[in-house]
Amino acid sequence: MTTPHHPSRDEIELVDVLAALGHPIRLQVARALSSETECVCGDLVPDVSRSTMTTHWRALRESGVTWERPEGRKIYLKLRREDLDARFPGLLDSVLAGEPSDA
Amino acid sequence: MTTPHHPSRDEIELVDVLAALGHPIRLQVARALSSETECVCGDLVPDVSRSTMTTHWRALRESGVTWERPEGRKIYLKLRREDLDARFPGLLDSVLAGEPSDA
């Protein structure tokens, strides 16, 4: 499996990041990833169908929020914290500090 | 004209705010409002149709990002900065500090 396209740090746009995080499931994923170095995609939101989650993984990846690393049949996911902090200082911290009940 | 519904401060949800700001026009409006106390709706994005803007004003109001005050035939709009800062410290500052080219 080849590595899917990811925007470079400079290509990450604020409006895309906000739109990606402005969905309950994707916000939940970002929060789950914030406490882990790397997660296997399917383990993060077990109750949601694979096709639905595929759409959400793509939205997170294409906006620059996450990095996907395929390995065998699994896809590992991590938050692009350094890139996001460099592009939009304080944004991720303020989002992740928001009340979990909002997700 | 009666005042339209606005969520109370406690009702403002992070995911709704992110979704509202995760659109180029609405992000542009939030930025324009950040430097003004209050604006007349129609003056902010003159090149967009009234019906399109009505949808965007509603998304901003219902998420808790803006406050609308009708006066005669005009609607005045302002950013709910205090409420947003209280609910999600640092969020609005980091969003408004993002590069204007992103909008």
mmCIF file of C-alpha atoms in Angstrom:
data_model
loop_
_atom_site.group_PDB
_atom_site.id
_atom_site.type_symbol
_atom_site.label_atom_id
_atom_site.label_comp_id
_atom_site.label_asym_id
_atom_site.label_seq_id
_atom_site.Cartn_x
_atom_site.Cartn_y
_atom_site.Cartn_z
ATOM 1 C CA MET A 1 0.000 0.000 0.000
ATOM 2 C CA THR A 2 1.446 3.381 -0.951
ATOM 3 C CA THR A 3 1.377 6.341 1.358
ATOM 4 C CA PRO A 4 -1.649 8.517 0.505
ATOM 5 C CA HIS A 5 -1.265 12.202 -0.310
ATOM 6 C CA HIS A 6 -0.747 14.588 2.581
ATOM 7 C CA PRO A 7 -0.505 18.365 2.264
ATOM 8 C CA SER A 8 2.881 19.795 3.205
ATOM 9 C CA ARG A 9 2.999 21.993 6.288
ATOM 10 C CA ASP A 10 2.816 25.157 4.203
ATOM 11 C CA GLU A 11 -0.187 23.886 2.298
ATOM 12 C CA ILE A 12 -2.307 23.390 5.415
ATOM 13 C CA GLU A 13 -5.132 25.946 5.374
ATOM 14 C CA LEU A 14 -6.862 27.190 8.506
ATOM 15 C CA VAL A 15 -10.347 26.964 7.028
ATOM 16 C CA ASP A 16 -9.785 23.307 6.086
ATOM 17 C CA VAL A 17 -8.542 22.422 9.564
ATOM 18 C CA LEU A 18 -11.560 24.101 11.170
ATOM 19 C CA ALA A 19 -13.939 22.313 8.801
ATOM 20 C CA ALA A 20 -12.232 18.972 9.471
ATOM 21 C CA LEU A 21 -12.488 19.410 13.234
ATOM 22 C CA GLY A 22 -16.022 20.795 13.011
ATOM 23 C CA HIS A 23 -17.615 17.369 13.048
ATOM 24 C CA PRO A 24 -18.340 15.336 16.216
ATOM 25 C CA ILE A 25 -16.651 12.125 15.048
ATOM 26 C CA ARG A 26 -13.558 13.859 13.657
ATOM 27 C CA LEU A 27 -13.215 15.973 16.788
ATOM 28 C CA GLN A 28 -13.471 12.785 18.839
ATOM 29 C CA VAL A 29 -10.712 11.200 16.717
ATOM 30 C CA ALA A 30 -8.444 14.225 17.144
ATOM 31 C CA ARG A 31 -8.951 14.072 20.903
ATOM 32 C CA ALA A 32 -8.215 10.348 20.996
ATOM 33 C CA LEU A 33 -5.054 10.892 18.934
ATOM 34 C CA SER A 34 -3.860 13.723 21.146
ATOM 35 C CA SER A 35 -3.002 11.311 23.944
ATOM 36 C CA GLU A 36 -1.316 8.704 21.731
ATOM 37 C CA THR A 37 1.722 8.726 19.492
ATOM 38 C CA GLU A 38 0.044 6.660 16.829
ATOM 39 C CA CYS A 39 -3.218 4.681 16.606
ATOM 40 C CA VAL A 40 -4.617 2.021 14.340
ATOM 41 C CA CYS A 41 -7.523 3.623 12.454
ATOM 42 C CA GLY A 42 -10.170 1.022 13.267
ATOM 43 C CA ASP A 43 -9.509 1.077 16.999
ATOM 44 C CA LEU A 44 -10.440 4.730 17.460
ATOM 45 C CA VAL A 45 -14.175 4.764 16.785
ATOM 46 C CA PRO A 46 -15.255 1.099 16.808
ATOM 47 C CA ASP A 47 -19.012 1.721 16.501
ATOM 48 C CA VAL A 48 -18.933 3.586 13.186
ATOM 49 C CA SER A 49 -19.031 1.789 9.820
ATOM 50 C CA ARG A 50 -15.827 1.401 7.850
ATOM 51 C CA SER A 51 -17.121 3.394 4.868
ATOM 52 C CA THR A 52 -18.180 6.300 7.074
ATOM 53 C CA MET A 53 -14.852 6.293 8.829
ATOM 54 C CA THR A 54 -12.977 6.175 5.515
ATOM 55 C CA THR A 55 -14.605 9.490 4.635
ATOM 56 C CA HIS A 56 -13.608 10.956 7.983
ATOM 57 C CA TRP A 57 -10.008 9.689 7.790
ATOM 58 C CA ARG A 58 -9.711 11.301 4.365
ATOM 59 C CA ALA A 59 -11.130 14.634 5.602
ATOM 60 C CA LEU A 60 -8.661 14.647 8.474
ATOM 61 C CA ARG A 61 -5.723 13.703 6.265
ATOM 62 C CA GLU A 62 -6.472 16.045 3.369
ATOM 63 C CA SER A 63 -6.932 19.013 5.703
ATOM 64 C CA GLY A 64 -3.554 18.315 7.311
ATOM 65 C CA VAL A 65 -4.875 17.310 10.728
ATOM 66 C CA THR A 66 -3.598 13.731 10.629
ATOM 67 C CA TRP A 67 -0.844 11.665 9.105
ATOM 68 C CA GLU A 68 -1.678 8.190 7.784
ATOM 69 C CA ARG A 69 0.897 5.417 7.574
ATOM 70 C CA PRO A 70 -0.202 2.182 5.939
ATOM 71 C CA GLU A 71 1.516 -0.939 7.222
ATOM 72 C CA GLY A 72 0.318 -4.271 5.897
ATOM 73 C CA ARG A 73 -3.460 -4.263 6.154
ATOM 74 C CA LYS A 74 -3.542 -1.678 8.910
ATOM 75 C CA ILE A 75 -3.431 2.088 8.718
ATOM 76 C CA TYR A 76 -1.721 3.937 11.512
ATOM 77 C CA LEU A 77 -2.875 7.453 12.259
ATOM 78 C CA LYS A 78 -1.263 10.297 14.129
ATOM 79 C CA LEU A 79 -2.034 13.914 14.840
ATOM 80 C CA ARG A 80 0.179 16.429 12.959
ATOM 81 C CA ARG A 81 0.673 18.385 16.135
ATOM 82 C CA GLU A 82 4.009 19.988 15.217
ATOM 83 C CA ASP A 83 2.769 21.111 11.819
ATOM 84 C CA LEU A 84 -0.484 22.479 13.197
ATOM 85 C CA ASP A 85 1.250 24.244 16.087
ATOM 86 C CA ALA A 86 3.705 25.816 13.645
ATOM 87 C CA ARG A 87 0.999 26.960 11.239
ATOM 88 C CA PHE A 88 -1.663 28.051 13.750
ATOM 89 C CA PRO A 89 -0.114 28.546 17.195
ATOM 90 C CA GLY A 90 -2.473 27.726 20.030
ATOM 91 C CA LEU A 91 -5.278 26.421 17.846
ATOM 92 C CA LEU A 92 -4.927 22.733 18.570
ATOM 93 C CA ASP A 93 -4.392 23.304 22.283
ATOM 94 C CA SER A 94 -7.544 25.393 22.550
ATOM 95 C CA VAL A 95 -9.549 22.853 20.551
ATOM 96 C CA LEU A 96 -8.314 19.893 22.592
ATOM 97 C CA ALA A 97 -8.941 21.783 25.824
ATOM 98 C CA GLY A 98 -12.614 22.210 24.882
ATOM 99 C CA GLU A 99 -15.025 20.173 26.981
ATOM 100 C CA PRO A 100 -15.140 16.517 25.893
ATOM 101 C CA SER A 101 -18.931 16.586 26.167
ATOM 102 C CA ASP A 102 -18.908 18.810 23.106
ATOM 103 C CA ALA A 103 -17.686 15.952 20.995
ATOM 104 C CA MET B 1 -38.494 42.556 13.691
ATOM 105 C CA THR B 2 -37.950 40.351 16.733
ATOM 106 C CA THR B 3 -34.511 39.280 17.890
ATOM 107 C CA PRO B 4 -33.706 35.838 16.444
ATOM 108 C CA HIS B 5 -32.738 32.927 18.688
ATOM 109 C CA HIS B 6 -29.188 32.859 19.989
ATOM 110 C CA PRO B 7 -27.713 30.042 22.102
ATOM 111 C CA SER B 8 -26.799 31.074 25.630
ATOM 112 C CA ARG B 9 -23.096 31.061 26.488
ATOM 113 C CA ASP B 10 -23.375 27.612 28.105
ATOM 114 C CA GLU B 11 -25.134 26.198 25.088
ATOM 115 C CA ILE B 12 -22.309 27.071 22.680
ATOM 116 C CA GLU B 13 -20.658 23.840 21.503
ATOM 117 C CA LEU B 14 -17.078 23.653 20.294
ATOM 118 C CA VAL B 15 -17.881 21.446 17.329
ATOM 119 C CA ASP B 16 -20.523 23.908 16.124
ATOM 120 C CA VAL B 17 -18.147 26.859 16.398
ATOM 121 C CA LEU B 18 -15.459 24.994 14.437
ATOM 122 C CA ALA B 19 -17.957 24.007 11.750
ATOM 123 C CA ALA B 20 -19.246 27.581 11.508
ATOM 124 C CA LEU B 21 -15.736 29.002 11.122
ATOM 125 C CA GLY B 22 -14.681 26.197 8.777
ATOM 126 C CA HIS B 23 -16.015 27.960 5.700
ATOM 127 C CA PRO B 24 -14.129 30.658 3.746
ATOM 128 C CA ILE B 25 -16.941 33.228 3.765
ATOM 129 C CA ARG B 26 -17.833 32.750 7.403
ATOM 130 C CA LEU B 27 -14.181 32.904 8.422
ATOM 131 C CA GLN B 28 -13.876 36.126 6.421
ATOM 132 C CA VAL B 29 -16.911 37.543 8.251
ATOM 133 C CA ALA B 30 -15.488 36.611 11.652
ATOM 134 C CA ARG B 31 -12.228 38.340 10.748
ATOM 135 C CA ALA B 32 -14.039 41.453 9.558
ATOM 136 C CA LEU B 33 -16.081 41.553 12.755
ATOM 137 C CA SER B 34 -13.034 41.126 14.952
ATOM 138 C CA SER B 35 -11.897 44.665 14.221
ATOM 139 C CA GLU B 36 -15.324 46.280 14.614
ATOM 140 C CA THR B 37 -17.749 46.611 17.492
ATOM 141 C CA GLU B 38 -20.761 46.026 15.289
ATOM 142 C CA CYS B 39 -21.359 45.799 11.529
ATOM 143 C CA VAL B 40 -24.359 45.977 9.253
ATOM 144 C CA CYS B 41 -24.747 42.502 7.714
ATOM 145 C CA GLY B 42 -24.855 43.555 4.074
ATOM 146 C CA ASP B 43 -21.701 45.664 4.283
ATOM 147 C CA LEU B 44 -19.417 42.770 5.216
ATOM 148 C CA VAL B 45 -19.368 40.629 2.087
ATOM 149 C CA PRO B 46 -20.918 42.806 -0.646
ATOM 150 C CA ASP B 47 -20.258 40.428 -3.556
ATOM 151 C CA VAL B 48 -22.252 37.472 -2.234
ATOM 152 C CA SER B 49 -25.999 37.083 -2.833
ATOM 153 C CA ARG B 50 -28.409 37.916 -0.048
ATOM 154 C CA SER B 51 -29.818 34.382 0.133
ATOM 155 C CA THR B 52 -26.352 32.835 0.410
ATOM 156 C CA MET B 53 -25.396 35.283 3.094
ATOM 157 C CA THR B 54 -28.623 34.628 5.003
ATOM 158 C CA THR B 55 -27.536 30.995 5.311
ATOM 159 C CA HIS B 56 -24.109 32.046 6.542
ATOM 160 C CA TRP B 57 -25.479 34.593 9.046
ATOM 161 C CA ARG B 58 -27.717 31.866 10.449
ATOM 162 C CA ALA B 59 -24.829 29.367 10.742
ATOM 163 C CA LEU B 60 -22.748 31.956 12.573
ATOM 164 C CA ARG B 61 -25.609 32.955 14.882
ATOM 165 C CA GLU B 62 -26.860 29.460 15.688
ATOM 166 C CA SER B 63 -23.371 28.223 16.509
ATOM 167 C CA GLY B 64 -22.874 31.127 18.907
ATOM 168 C CA VAL B 65 -20.169 32.910 16.925
ATOM 169 C CA THR B 66 -22.166 36.088 16.268
ATOM 170 C CA TRP B 67 -24.932 38.146 17.795
ATOM 171 C CA GLU B 68 -27.563 39.632 15.492
ATOM 172 C CA ARG B 69 -29.493 42.772 16.391
ATOM 173 C CA PRO B 70 -32.244 43.817 14.017
ATOM 174 C CA GLU B 71 -32.919 47.555 13.835
ATOM 175 C CA GLY B 72 -35.466 48.740 11.300
ATOM 176 C CA ARG B 73 -34.605 47.066 8.010
ATOM 177 C CA LYS B 74 -30.992 46.513 8.939
ATOM 178 C CA ILE B 75 -29.378 43.715 10.899
ATOM 179 C CA TYR B 76 -26.349 44.554 12.997
ATOM 180 C CA LEU B 77 -23.860 41.801 13.640
ATOM 181 C CA LYS B 78 -21.155 41.414 16.237
ATOM 182 C CA LEU B 79 -18.700 38.751 17.282
ATOM 183 C CA ARG B 80 -19.504 37.056 20.630
ATOM 184 C CA ARG B 81 -15.915 37.413 21.697
ATOM 185 C CA GLU B 82 -16.498 37.379 25.461
ATOM 186 C CA ASP B 83 -18.701 34.299 25.295
ATOM 187 C CA LEU B 84 -16.316 32.427 23.014
ATOM 188 C CA ASP B 85 -13.268 33.384 25.087
ATOM 189 C CA ALA B 86 -15.038 32.204 28.227
ATOM 190 C CA ARG B 87 -16.128 28.891 26.709
ATOM 191 C CA PHE B 88 -12.995 28.075 24.690
ATOM 192 C CA PRO B 89 -10.040 30.125 25.915
ATOM 193 C CA GLY B 90 -7.590 31.016 23.172
ATOM 194 C CA LEU B 91 -9.627 29.550 20.333
ATOM 195 C CA LEU B 92 -10.814 32.769 18.751
ATOM 196 C CA ASP B 93 -7.415 34.423 19.099
ATOM 197 C CA SER B 94 -5.674 31.555 17.364
ATOM 198 C CA VAL B 95 -8.266 31.473 14.590
ATOM 199 C CA LEU B 96 -8.110 35.221 13.993
ATOM 200 C CA ALA B 97 -4.316 35.142 14.060
ATOM 201 C CA GLY B 98 -4.320 32.628 11.174
ATOM 202 C CA GLU B 99 -3.062 34.009 7.900
ATOM 203 C CA PRO B 100 -5.740 36.091 6.114
ATOM 204 C CA SER B 101 -4.849 34.349 2.851
ATOM 205 C CA ASP B 102 -6.464 31.255 4.279
ATOM 206 C CA ALA B 103 -9.869 32.882 4.206
#
